[in-house]
Short mmCIF file of N, CA and C in Angstrom, two decimals:
data_model
loop_
_atom_site.label_atom_id
_atom_site.label_comp_id
_atom_site.label_asym_id
_atom_site.label_seq_id
_atom_site.Cartn_x
_atom_site.Cartn_y
_atom_site.Cartn_z
N MET A 1 -122.92 -92.38 2.52
CA MET A 1 -123.81 -91.30 3.78
C MET A 1 -124.22 -91.67 5.01
N ASP A 2 -123.37 -92.81 5.32
CA ASP A 2 -123.31 -93.41 6.88
C ASP A 2 -122.34 -92.45 7.59
N ASP A 3 -121.39 -91.90 7.15
CA ASP A 3 -120.35 -90.96 7.58
C ASP A 3 -120.75 -89.77 7.78
N VAL A 4 -121.71 -89.06 7.55
CA VAL A 4 -122.36 -87.80 7.57
C VAL A 4 -122.62 -87.71 8.87
N GLN A 5 -122.20 -86.66 9.56
CA GLN A 5 -121.96 -86.29 10.95
C GLN A 5 -122.75 -84.76 11.36
N LEU A 6 -123.92 -84.63 11.63
CA LEU A 6 -124.77 -83.38 12.04
C LEU A 6 -124.16 -82.64 13.14
N ASP A 7 -123.48 -81.36 12.95
CA ASP A 7 -122.97 -80.78 14.09
C ASP A 7 -123.80 -79.91 14.70
N TYR A 8 -124.59 -80.26 15.62
CA TYR A 8 -125.93 -79.59 16.23
C TYR A 8 -125.46 -78.41 17.03
N ASP A 9 -124.32 -78.55 17.49
CA ASP A 9 -123.55 -77.49 18.13
C ASP A 9 -123.39 -76.09 17.18
N TYR A 10 -122.94 -76.22 16.08
CA TYR A 10 -122.58 -75.46 15.10
C TYR A 10 -124.31 -75.11 14.83
N LEU A 11 -125.11 -75.94 14.30
CA LEU A 11 -126.08 -75.55 13.85
C LEU A 11 -127.00 -74.52 14.82
N ALA A 12 -126.84 -74.85 15.96
CA ALA A 12 -127.75 -73.87 17.30
C ALA A 12 -126.90 -72.59 17.24
N GLN A 13 -125.43 -72.46 17.36
CA GLN A 13 -124.90 -71.02 17.17
C GLN A 13 -125.30 -70.49 15.79
N ARG A 14 -125.07 -70.93 14.84
CA ARG A 14 -125.73 -70.19 13.77
C ARG A 14 -127.32 -69.54 13.77
N ALA A 15 -127.87 -70.38 14.51
CA ALA A 15 -129.33 -70.13 14.45
C ALA A 15 -129.68 -69.01 15.50
N LEU A 16 -129.08 -69.32 16.73
CA LEU A 16 -129.14 -67.99 17.52
C LEU A 16 -128.43 -66.72 17.44
N ARG A 17 -127.29 -66.40 16.37
CA ARG A 17 -126.48 -65.53 15.64
C ARG A 17 -127.40 -64.86 14.62
N ARG A 18 -128.58 -65.99 14.23
CA ARG A 18 -129.67 -64.86 13.16
C ARG A 18 -130.45 -64.11 14.34
N ILE A 19 -130.66 -64.44 15.50
CA ILE A 19 -131.52 -63.68 16.46
C ILE A 19 -130.81 -62.33 16.45
N VAL A 20 -129.57 -62.03 16.48
CA VAL A 20 -128.82 -61.18 16.74
C VAL A 20 -128.98 -60.19 15.41
N ARG A 21 -128.91 -60.93 14.21
CA ARG A 21 -129.18 -60.07 13.45
C ARG A 21 -130.60 -59.66 13.13
N ASP A 22 -131.66 -60.29 13.17
CA ASP A 22 -132.94 -59.79 13.33
C ASP A 22 -133.26 -58.87 13.75
N VAL A 23 -132.76 -59.18 15.34
CA VAL A 23 -132.60 -57.75 16.13
C VAL A 23 -131.86 -56.68 15.37
N LEU A 24 -130.83 -56.53 14.88
CA LEU A 24 -130.28 -55.40 14.74
C LEU A 24 -130.97 -54.87 13.15
N GLU A 25 -131.67 -55.70 12.50
CA GLU A 25 -132.10 -55.38 11.38
C GLU A 25 -133.28 -54.32 11.60
N THR A 26 -134.23 -54.88 12.57
CA THR A 26 -135.47 -54.01 13.32
C THR A 26 -134.85 -53.10 13.61
N THR A 27 -133.77 -52.68 14.44
CA THR A 27 -133.34 -51.41 14.83
C THR A 27 -132.90 -50.42 13.52
N ARG A 28 -132.17 -51.13 12.94
CA ARG A 28 -132.07 -50.32 11.71
C ARG A 28 -133.19 -49.69 10.76
N ASP A 29 -133.76 -50.55 10.60
CA ASP A 29 -135.16 -50.37 9.91
C ASP A 29 -135.88 -49.05 10.52
N LEU A 30 -136.15 -49.21 12.29
CA LEU A 30 -136.90 -48.22 12.81
C LEU A 30 -136.19 -46.89 13.01
N GLY A 31 -134.99 -47.05 12.81
CA GLY A 31 -133.55 -45.93 12.89
C GLY A 31 -133.49 -45.93 14.54
N ARG A 32 -133.95 -46.53 15.14
CA ARG A 32 -133.70 -46.38 16.85
C ARG A 32 -134.06 -47.80 17.27
N SER A 33 -133.24 -48.00 18.73
CA SER A 33 -133.80 -49.01 19.70
C SER A 33 -135.22 -49.25 19.73
N PRO A 34 -135.99 -50.10 19.45
CA PRO A 34 -137.84 -50.32 19.38
C PRO A 34 -137.96 -50.15 21.26
N GLY A 35 -138.73 -49.32 21.60
CA GLY A 35 -139.57 -48.81 22.69
C GLY A 35 -138.37 -48.69 23.68
N GLU A 36 -138.34 -49.66 24.87
CA GLU A 36 -137.32 -49.46 26.07
C GLU A 36 -136.18 -50.56 25.92
N HIS A 37 -136.31 -51.07 24.95
CA HIS A 37 -135.21 -52.12 24.81
C HIS A 37 -133.94 -51.31 24.32
N HIS A 38 -132.91 -52.03 24.58
CA HIS A 38 -131.51 -51.79 24.20
C HIS A 38 -130.66 -52.96 24.66
N PHE A 39 -129.27 -52.90 23.76
CA PHE A 39 -128.80 -54.06 23.53
C PHE A 39 -127.29 -54.15 23.91
N TYR A 40 -126.96 -55.10 24.68
CA TYR A 40 -125.61 -55.30 25.22
C TYR A 40 -124.84 -56.22 24.22
N ILE A 41 -123.74 -55.92 23.45
CA ILE A 41 -123.35 -56.69 22.56
C ILE A 41 -122.01 -56.98 22.75
N GLU A 42 -121.21 -58.15 23.36
CA GLU A 42 -119.74 -58.26 23.58
C GLU A 42 -119.47 -59.06 22.33
N PHE A 43 -117.86 -58.73 22.11
CA PHE A 43 -117.38 -59.52 20.60
C PHE A 43 -116.02 -59.53 21.06
N LEU A 44 -115.34 -60.50 20.22
CA LEU A 44 -113.66 -60.77 20.49
C LEU A 44 -112.97 -59.58 19.13
N THR A 45 -112.36 -58.41 20.00
CA THR A 45 -111.81 -57.41 19.45
C THR A 45 -110.73 -58.10 18.16
N GLY A 46 -110.06 -59.23 18.77
CA GLY A 46 -109.06 -59.99 17.71
C GLY A 46 -109.23 -60.63 16.51
N ALA A 47 -110.83 -61.17 16.66
CA ALA A 47 -111.57 -62.33 15.86
C ALA A 47 -111.30 -61.43 14.31
N PRO A 48 -111.26 -62.43 13.59
CA PRO A 48 -110.98 -61.82 12.03
C PRO A 48 -112.33 -61.41 11.20
N GLY A 49 -111.84 -60.03 10.70
CA GLY A 49 -113.06 -59.21 10.34
C GLY A 49 -113.27 -57.89 11.07
N VAL A 50 -112.97 -58.29 12.51
CA VAL A 50 -113.63 -56.81 13.54
C VAL A 50 -112.75 -55.74 12.57
N GLY A 51 -113.49 -54.60 12.81
CA GLY A 51 -112.70 -53.61 12.63
C GLY A 51 -112.92 -52.44 13.45
N ILE A 52 -112.53 -52.08 14.67
CA ILE A 52 -112.19 -51.21 15.28
C ILE A 52 -111.19 -50.27 15.55
N PRO A 53 -110.73 -49.10 15.66
CA PRO A 53 -110.25 -48.03 15.91
C PRO A 53 -108.77 -48.38 16.91
N ASP A 54 -108.05 -48.30 16.42
CA ASP A 54 -106.49 -48.51 17.28
C ASP A 54 -106.61 -48.17 18.76
N HIS A 55 -107.18 -47.12 19.14
CA HIS A 55 -106.97 -46.76 20.45
C HIS A 55 -108.19 -47.57 21.27
N LEU A 56 -109.07 -48.18 20.54
CA LEU A 56 -110.06 -49.01 21.32
C LEU A 56 -109.58 -50.58 21.19
N ARG A 57 -108.75 -51.09 20.47
CA ARG A 57 -108.07 -52.15 20.40
C ARG A 57 -106.88 -52.32 21.31
N ALA A 58 -106.51 -51.11 21.60
CA ALA A 58 -105.45 -51.04 22.75
C ALA A 58 -105.69 -51.24 24.13
N THR A 59 -107.28 -50.74 24.33
CA THR A 59 -107.93 -50.48 25.59
C THR A 59 -108.60 -51.90 25.95
N TYR A 60 -108.89 -52.37 24.79
CA TYR A 60 -109.69 -53.76 24.87
C TYR A 60 -108.94 -54.84 23.64
N PRO A 61 -108.00 -55.21 24.23
CA PRO A 61 -107.22 -56.17 23.07
C PRO A 61 -107.89 -57.59 23.09
N ASP A 62 -108.72 -57.98 23.82
CA ASP A 62 -109.35 -59.08 23.61
C ASP A 62 -110.94 -59.26 23.71
N ARG A 63 -111.62 -58.84 24.26
CA ARG A 63 -113.67 -58.42 24.06
C ARG A 63 -113.43 -57.20 24.68
N MET A 64 -114.69 -56.57 24.20
CA MET A 64 -115.47 -55.53 24.25
C MET A 64 -117.00 -55.42 24.25
N THR A 65 -117.45 -54.70 24.99
CA THR A 65 -119.21 -54.75 24.94
C THR A 65 -119.52 -53.23 24.41
N ILE A 66 -120.27 -53.13 23.67
CA ILE A 66 -120.96 -52.11 23.12
C ILE A 66 -122.53 -52.26 23.46
N VAL A 67 -122.99 -50.75 23.90
CA VAL A 67 -124.27 -50.80 23.93
C VAL A 67 -125.10 -50.07 23.05
N LEU A 68 -126.04 -50.68 22.62
CA LEU A 68 -126.84 -49.91 21.37
C LEU A 68 -128.31 -49.44 22.00
N GLN A 69 -128.51 -48.27 22.25
CA GLN A 69 -129.63 -47.68 23.05
C GLN A 69 -129.94 -46.68 22.40
N HIS A 70 -129.66 -45.51 22.73
CA HIS A 70 -130.04 -44.00 22.20
C HIS A 70 -129.23 -43.43 21.50
N GLN A 71 -128.06 -43.49 21.55
CA GLN A 71 -126.90 -42.72 20.90
C GLN A 71 -126.03 -43.70 20.03
N PHE A 72 -126.44 -44.01 18.54
CA PHE A 72 -125.80 -44.59 17.87
C PHE A 72 -125.56 -44.11 16.53
N ASP A 73 -125.30 -44.30 15.37
CA ASP A 73 -125.04 -43.63 13.84
C ASP A 73 -125.02 -44.75 13.07
N ASP A 74 -125.32 -44.85 11.97
CA ASP A 74 -124.94 -45.25 10.71
C ASP A 74 -125.02 -46.92 10.97
N LEU A 75 -126.42 -47.49 11.68
CA LEU A 75 -126.21 -48.71 11.51
C LEU A 75 -126.43 -49.41 10.24
N ILE A 76 -125.42 -50.39 9.97
CA ILE A 76 -125.64 -51.10 8.55
C ILE A 76 -125.57 -52.59 9.32
N VAL A 77 -126.34 -53.28 8.49
CA VAL A 77 -126.63 -54.71 8.76
C VAL A 77 -126.74 -55.77 7.79
N ASP A 78 -125.91 -56.82 7.67
CA ASP A 78 -125.83 -57.76 6.33
C ASP A 78 -126.01 -59.12 6.78
N GLU A 79 -125.55 -60.23 6.38
CA GLU A 79 -125.89 -61.19 6.87
C GLU A 79 -124.45 -61.83 7.19
N LYS A 80 -123.36 -61.19 7.02
CA LYS A 80 -122.26 -61.59 7.42
C LYS A 80 -121.83 -60.41 9.02
N GLY A 81 -122.49 -59.46 9.41
CA GLY A 81 -122.29 -58.45 10.16
C GLY A 81 -122.87 -57.36 10.27
N PHE A 82 -122.47 -56.62 11.43
CA PHE A 82 -122.98 -55.26 11.41
C PHE A 82 -121.86 -54.01 11.55
N ALA A 83 -122.32 -52.92 11.05
CA ALA A 83 -120.98 -51.99 11.20
C ALA A 83 -122.30 -50.75 11.96
N VAL A 84 -121.52 -50.16 12.98
CA VAL A 84 -122.05 -48.96 13.52
C VAL A 84 -120.84 -47.41 14.28
N THR A 85 -121.41 -46.46 13.88
CA THR A 85 -121.06 -45.72 14.90
C THR A 85 -121.62 -45.25 15.99
N LEU A 86 -120.30 -44.93 17.25
CA LEU A 86 -120.77 -44.86 18.43
C LEU A 86 -119.47 -43.74 18.76
N TRP A 87 -119.92 -43.25 19.88
CA TRP A 87 -118.94 -42.51 20.45
C TRP A 87 -118.27 -42.74 22.00
N PHE A 88 -117.10 -42.40 22.08
CA PHE A 88 -116.45 -42.90 23.35
C PHE A 88 -115.86 -41.87 23.99
N LYS A 89 -116.18 -41.44 25.03
CA LYS A 89 -115.23 -40.19 25.72
C LYS A 89 -115.16 -39.08 24.54
N GLY A 90 -116.00 -38.56 24.15
CA GLY A 90 -116.44 -37.82 22.83
C GLY A 90 -115.73 -37.90 21.78
N ARG A 91 -115.04 -39.22 21.52
CA ARG A 91 -114.40 -39.15 20.30
C ARG A 91 -115.45 -40.25 19.04
N GLN A 92 -115.71 -40.43 18.13
CA GLN A 92 -116.60 -40.66 17.05
C GLN A 92 -115.55 -42.19 16.87
N ALA A 93 -116.43 -42.97 16.70
CA ALA A 93 -115.64 -44.79 16.28
C ALA A 93 -116.79 -45.54 15.35
N ARG A 94 -115.71 -45.67 14.48
CA ARG A 94 -116.85 -46.47 13.46
C ARG A 94 -116.40 -48.30 13.84
N LEU A 95 -117.18 -48.99 14.09
CA LEU A 95 -116.84 -50.43 14.34
C LEU A 95 -117.99 -51.22 13.43
N SER A 96 -116.82 -52.31 13.12
CA SER A 96 -117.48 -53.36 11.95
C SER A 96 -117.12 -55.04 12.56
N ILE A 97 -118.48 -55.56 13.02
CA ILE A 97 -118.07 -56.78 13.77
C ILE A 97 -119.04 -57.94 13.06
N PRO A 98 -118.30 -58.77 12.88
CA PRO A 98 -119.05 -59.83 11.96
C PRO A 98 -119.65 -60.58 13.13
N TYR A 99 -121.18 -60.84 13.01
CA TYR A 99 -121.40 -62.00 14.13
C TYR A 99 -120.66 -63.15 14.60
N ALA A 100 -119.76 -63.53 13.63
CA ALA A 100 -118.93 -65.07 14.09
C ALA A 100 -118.00 -64.12 15.54
N ALA A 101 -117.94 -62.91 15.42
CA ALA A 101 -116.77 -62.40 16.60
C ALA A 101 -117.68 -62.14 18.00
N VAL A 102 -118.73 -62.51 17.77
CA VAL A 102 -120.11 -61.96 19.18
C VAL A 102 -119.69 -63.05 19.44
N THR A 103 -119.64 -62.68 21.38
CA THR A 103 -119.82 -63.75 22.52
C THR A 103 -120.94 -63.78 23.23
N SER A 104 -121.63 -62.76 23.13
CA SER A 104 -123.08 -62.40 23.88
C SER A 104 -123.68 -61.42 23.16
N PHE A 105 -125.26 -61.47 23.81
CA PHE A 105 -125.86 -60.58 23.19
C PHE A 105 -127.11 -60.61 24.48
N ALA A 106 -127.38 -59.24 24.71
CA ALA A 106 -128.37 -58.81 25.95
C ALA A 106 -129.34 -57.84 25.59
N ASP A 107 -130.41 -58.38 26.05
CA ASP A 107 -131.18 -57.01 26.02
C ASP A 107 -132.04 -56.98 27.50
N PRO A 108 -131.24 -56.16 28.51
CA PRO A 108 -131.57 -56.17 29.75
C PRO A 108 -133.30 -55.79 29.90
N SER A 109 -133.58 -55.27 29.24
CA SER A 109 -135.00 -54.48 29.15
C SER A 109 -136.06 -55.36 29.32
N VAL A 110 -135.82 -56.72 28.77
CA VAL A 110 -136.90 -57.76 28.86
C VAL A 110 -136.03 -59.19 29.59
N GLN A 111 -135.26 -59.22 29.94
CA GLN A 111 -134.35 -60.26 30.69
C GLN A 111 -133.65 -61.40 29.63
N PHE A 112 -133.31 -60.98 28.31
CA PHE A 112 -133.13 -61.51 27.40
C PHE A 112 -131.75 -61.63 27.14
N GLY A 113 -130.79 -63.05 27.04
CA GLY A 113 -129.59 -63.34 26.79
C GLY A 113 -129.13 -64.08 26.07
N LEU A 114 -127.85 -64.37 25.22
CA LEU A 114 -127.37 -65.26 24.66
C LEU A 114 -125.92 -65.40 24.97
N ARG A 115 -125.49 -66.31 24.95
CA ARG A 115 -123.94 -66.44 25.33
C ARG A 115 -123.98 -67.66 23.92
N PHE A 116 -122.79 -67.19 23.34
CA PHE A 116 -122.08 -67.92 22.34
C PHE A 116 -120.79 -68.37 22.52
N ASP A 117 -120.72 -69.66 22.80
CA ASP A 117 -119.55 -70.31 23.36
C ASP A 117 -118.54 -70.65 21.88
N ALA A 118 -118.72 -70.64 20.77
CA ALA A 118 -118.29 -71.16 19.87
C ALA A 118 -118.01 -69.82 18.81
N LEU A 119 -116.96 -69.54 18.51
CA LEU A 119 -116.53 -68.63 17.35
C LEU A 119 -116.54 -69.51 15.72
N ILE A 120 -117.56 -68.90 15.07
CA ILE A 120 -117.71 -69.61 13.77
C ILE A 120 -116.59 -69.02 12.86
N GLU A 121 -115.90 -69.66 12.15
CA GLU A 121 -114.79 -69.55 11.34
C GLU A 121 -115.35 -68.68 10.10
N THR A 122 -114.59 -67.39 9.99
CA THR A 122 -114.36 -66.47 9.09
C THR A 122 -113.31 -66.46 8.36
N ALA A 123 -112.94 -66.05 6.94
CA ALA A 123 -112.22 -65.87 6.59
C ALA A 123 -111.02 -64.82 7.04
N GLU A 124 -109.53 -64.94 6.86
CA GLU A 124 -108.48 -63.93 7.94
C GLU A 124 -108.78 -62.64 7.21
N ASP A 125 -108.80 -62.64 5.73
CA ASP A 125 -108.98 -61.45 5.16
C ASP A 125 -110.13 -60.76 4.67
N GLU A 126 -111.14 -61.22 5.38
CA GLU A 126 -112.74 -61.03 4.79
C GLU A 126 -112.58 -59.56 5.77
N THR A 127 -112.85 -58.46 5.10
CA THR A 127 -113.77 -57.34 5.58
C THR A 127 -115.16 -57.65 5.69
N VAL A 128 -115.55 -56.84 7.18
CA VAL A 128 -117.16 -57.21 7.53
C VAL A 128 -117.89 -56.00 7.23
N GLU A 129 -117.07 -54.95 6.65
CA GLU A 129 -118.16 -53.32 6.81
C GLU A 129 -119.32 -53.87 5.67
N PRO A 130 -120.46 -54.08 6.45
CA PRO A 130 -121.30 -54.37 5.63
C PRO A 130 -121.97 -53.75 4.41
N GLU A 131 -122.34 -54.42 3.43
CA GLU A 131 -122.93 -53.96 2.15
C GLU A 131 -124.10 -53.06 2.14
N ILE A 132 -125.20 -53.38 3.04
CA ILE A 132 -126.29 -53.14 3.09
C ILE A 132 -126.44 -51.46 3.49
N ALA A 133 -126.92 -50.84 2.78
CA ALA A 133 -127.02 -49.04 3.45
C ALA A 133 -128.24 -48.69 3.95
N ALA A 134 -128.24 -48.28 5.34
CA ALA A 134 -129.37 -47.54 6.14
C ALA A 134 -128.87 -46.58 7.01
N ALA A 135 -129.85 -45.91 7.57
CA ALA A 135 -129.49 -44.91 8.51
C ALA A 135 -130.03 -45.25 9.27
N ALA A 136 -129.29 -44.74 11.04
CA ALA A 136 -130.10 -45.08 12.12
C ALA A 136 -129.79 -43.70 12.86
N PRO A 137 -130.27 -43.53 14.21
CA PRO A 137 -129.87 -42.43 14.86
C PRO A 137 -128.34 -42.57 15.89
N PRO A 138 -128.22 -41.80 16.57
CA PRO A 138 -127.31 -41.41 17.44
C PRO A 138 -126.38 -42.09 18.00
N PRO A 139 -125.44 -41.46 19.07
CA PRO A 139 -124.35 -42.63 19.97
C PRO A 139 -124.56 -43.22 21.35
N ALA A 140 -123.86 -44.49 21.25
CA ALA A 140 -123.91 -45.35 22.35
C ALA A 140 -122.52 -45.29 23.70
N ALA A 141 -122.81 -46.13 24.56
CA ALA A 141 -121.85 -46.34 25.62
C ALA A 141 -121.37 -47.54 25.57
N LEU A 142 -120.32 -47.50 26.69
CA LEU A 142 -119.42 -48.82 26.42
C LEU A 142 -119.32 -49.54 27.93
N GLY A 143 -119.21 -50.67 27.93
CA GLY A 143 -119.25 -51.54 29.00
C GLY A 143 -118.12 -52.38 28.94
N GLU A 144 -117.96 -53.17 29.88
CA GLU A 144 -116.87 -54.17 30.03
C GLU A 144 -117.36 -55.18 30.58
N SER A 145 -117.16 -56.17 30.34
CA SER A 145 -117.62 -57.65 30.49
C SER A 145 -116.70 -58.50 31.32
N GLY A 146 -116.69 -59.59 32.01
CA GLY A 146 -115.81 -60.52 32.74
C GLY A 146 -115.17 -61.13 31.82
N ASP A 147 -113.97 -61.77 32.38
CA ASP A 147 -113.43 -62.86 31.00
C ASP A 147 -114.25 -64.08 31.36
N SER A 148 -114.68 -64.50 29.76
CA SER A 148 -115.23 -66.25 29.67
C SER A 148 -114.57 -66.78 28.72
N ALA A 149 -115.01 -68.07 28.62
CA ALA A 149 -114.05 -68.47 28.09
C ALA A 149 -114.90 -68.62 26.58
N VAL A 150 -114.14 -68.88 25.48
CA VAL A 150 -114.86 -69.06 24.21
C VAL A 150 -114.37 -70.23 23.67
N VAL A 151 -114.91 -71.35 23.42
CA VAL A 151 -114.57 -72.84 23.09
C VAL A 151 -114.83 -72.65 21.44
N ARG A 152 -113.85 -72.91 20.20
CA ARG A 152 -113.99 -73.17 18.98
C ARG A 152 -114.40 -74.05 18.72
N LEU A 153 -115.87 -74.65 18.03
CA LEU A 153 -116.16 -75.96 17.97
C LEU A 153 -115.12 -76.70 16.88
N ASP A 154 -114.39 -76.05 16.54
CA ASP A 154 -113.35 -76.79 15.35
C ASP A 154 -112.39 -78.08 16.34
N ALA A 155 -112.39 -77.58 17.49
CA ALA A 155 -110.97 -78.77 18.44
C ALA A 155 -112.08 -79.83 18.20
N PHE A 156 -113.30 -80.07 18.28
CA PHE A 156 -114.21 -81.07 18.93
C PHE A 156 -114.51 -81.83 17.30
N ARG A 157 -114.45 -80.88 15.99
CA ARG A 157 -115.34 -81.68 15.37
C ARG A 157 -114.02 -82.55 14.42
N LYS A 158 -115.03 -83.80 13.88
CA LYS A 158 -114.42 -85.31 13.02
C LYS A 158 -113.90 -84.33 12.13
N LYS A 159 -112.53 -84.44 11.45
CA LYS A 159 -112.36 -84.28 10.21
C LYS A 159 -112.00 -85.12 9.22
#
């Protein structure tokens, strides 16, 4: 037992990603963003389990930021990730995003933000379309975020 090491960075990242899940579950249950809240969610488009249409992947080959506010549809949330339908330049797109791919989450209405420095590993062949069915309202906007480094904790873990 003396060789057991606690990976506090990993545990903290997991706990913070749970906040994202809780907020999305509340949004799903309400069928809309609560009050004046709106959410900017940045994610790595090439991360394992991310499902986005090819035209969006071509435009955003590394990372993408979505906004959930008034216009989004069919928000599904589970323990691995979330899926949502958004509209980009009038085109409907279904996105499936594992929490492991999320690099930042912000709610500008209350000046709250989280930055995730580590990408939690997921299986390469794992699909992330959440299994929990729930309905929510209409489409969101898309924003871009500057380049920021994402550090994989595995590089620092003792094996």
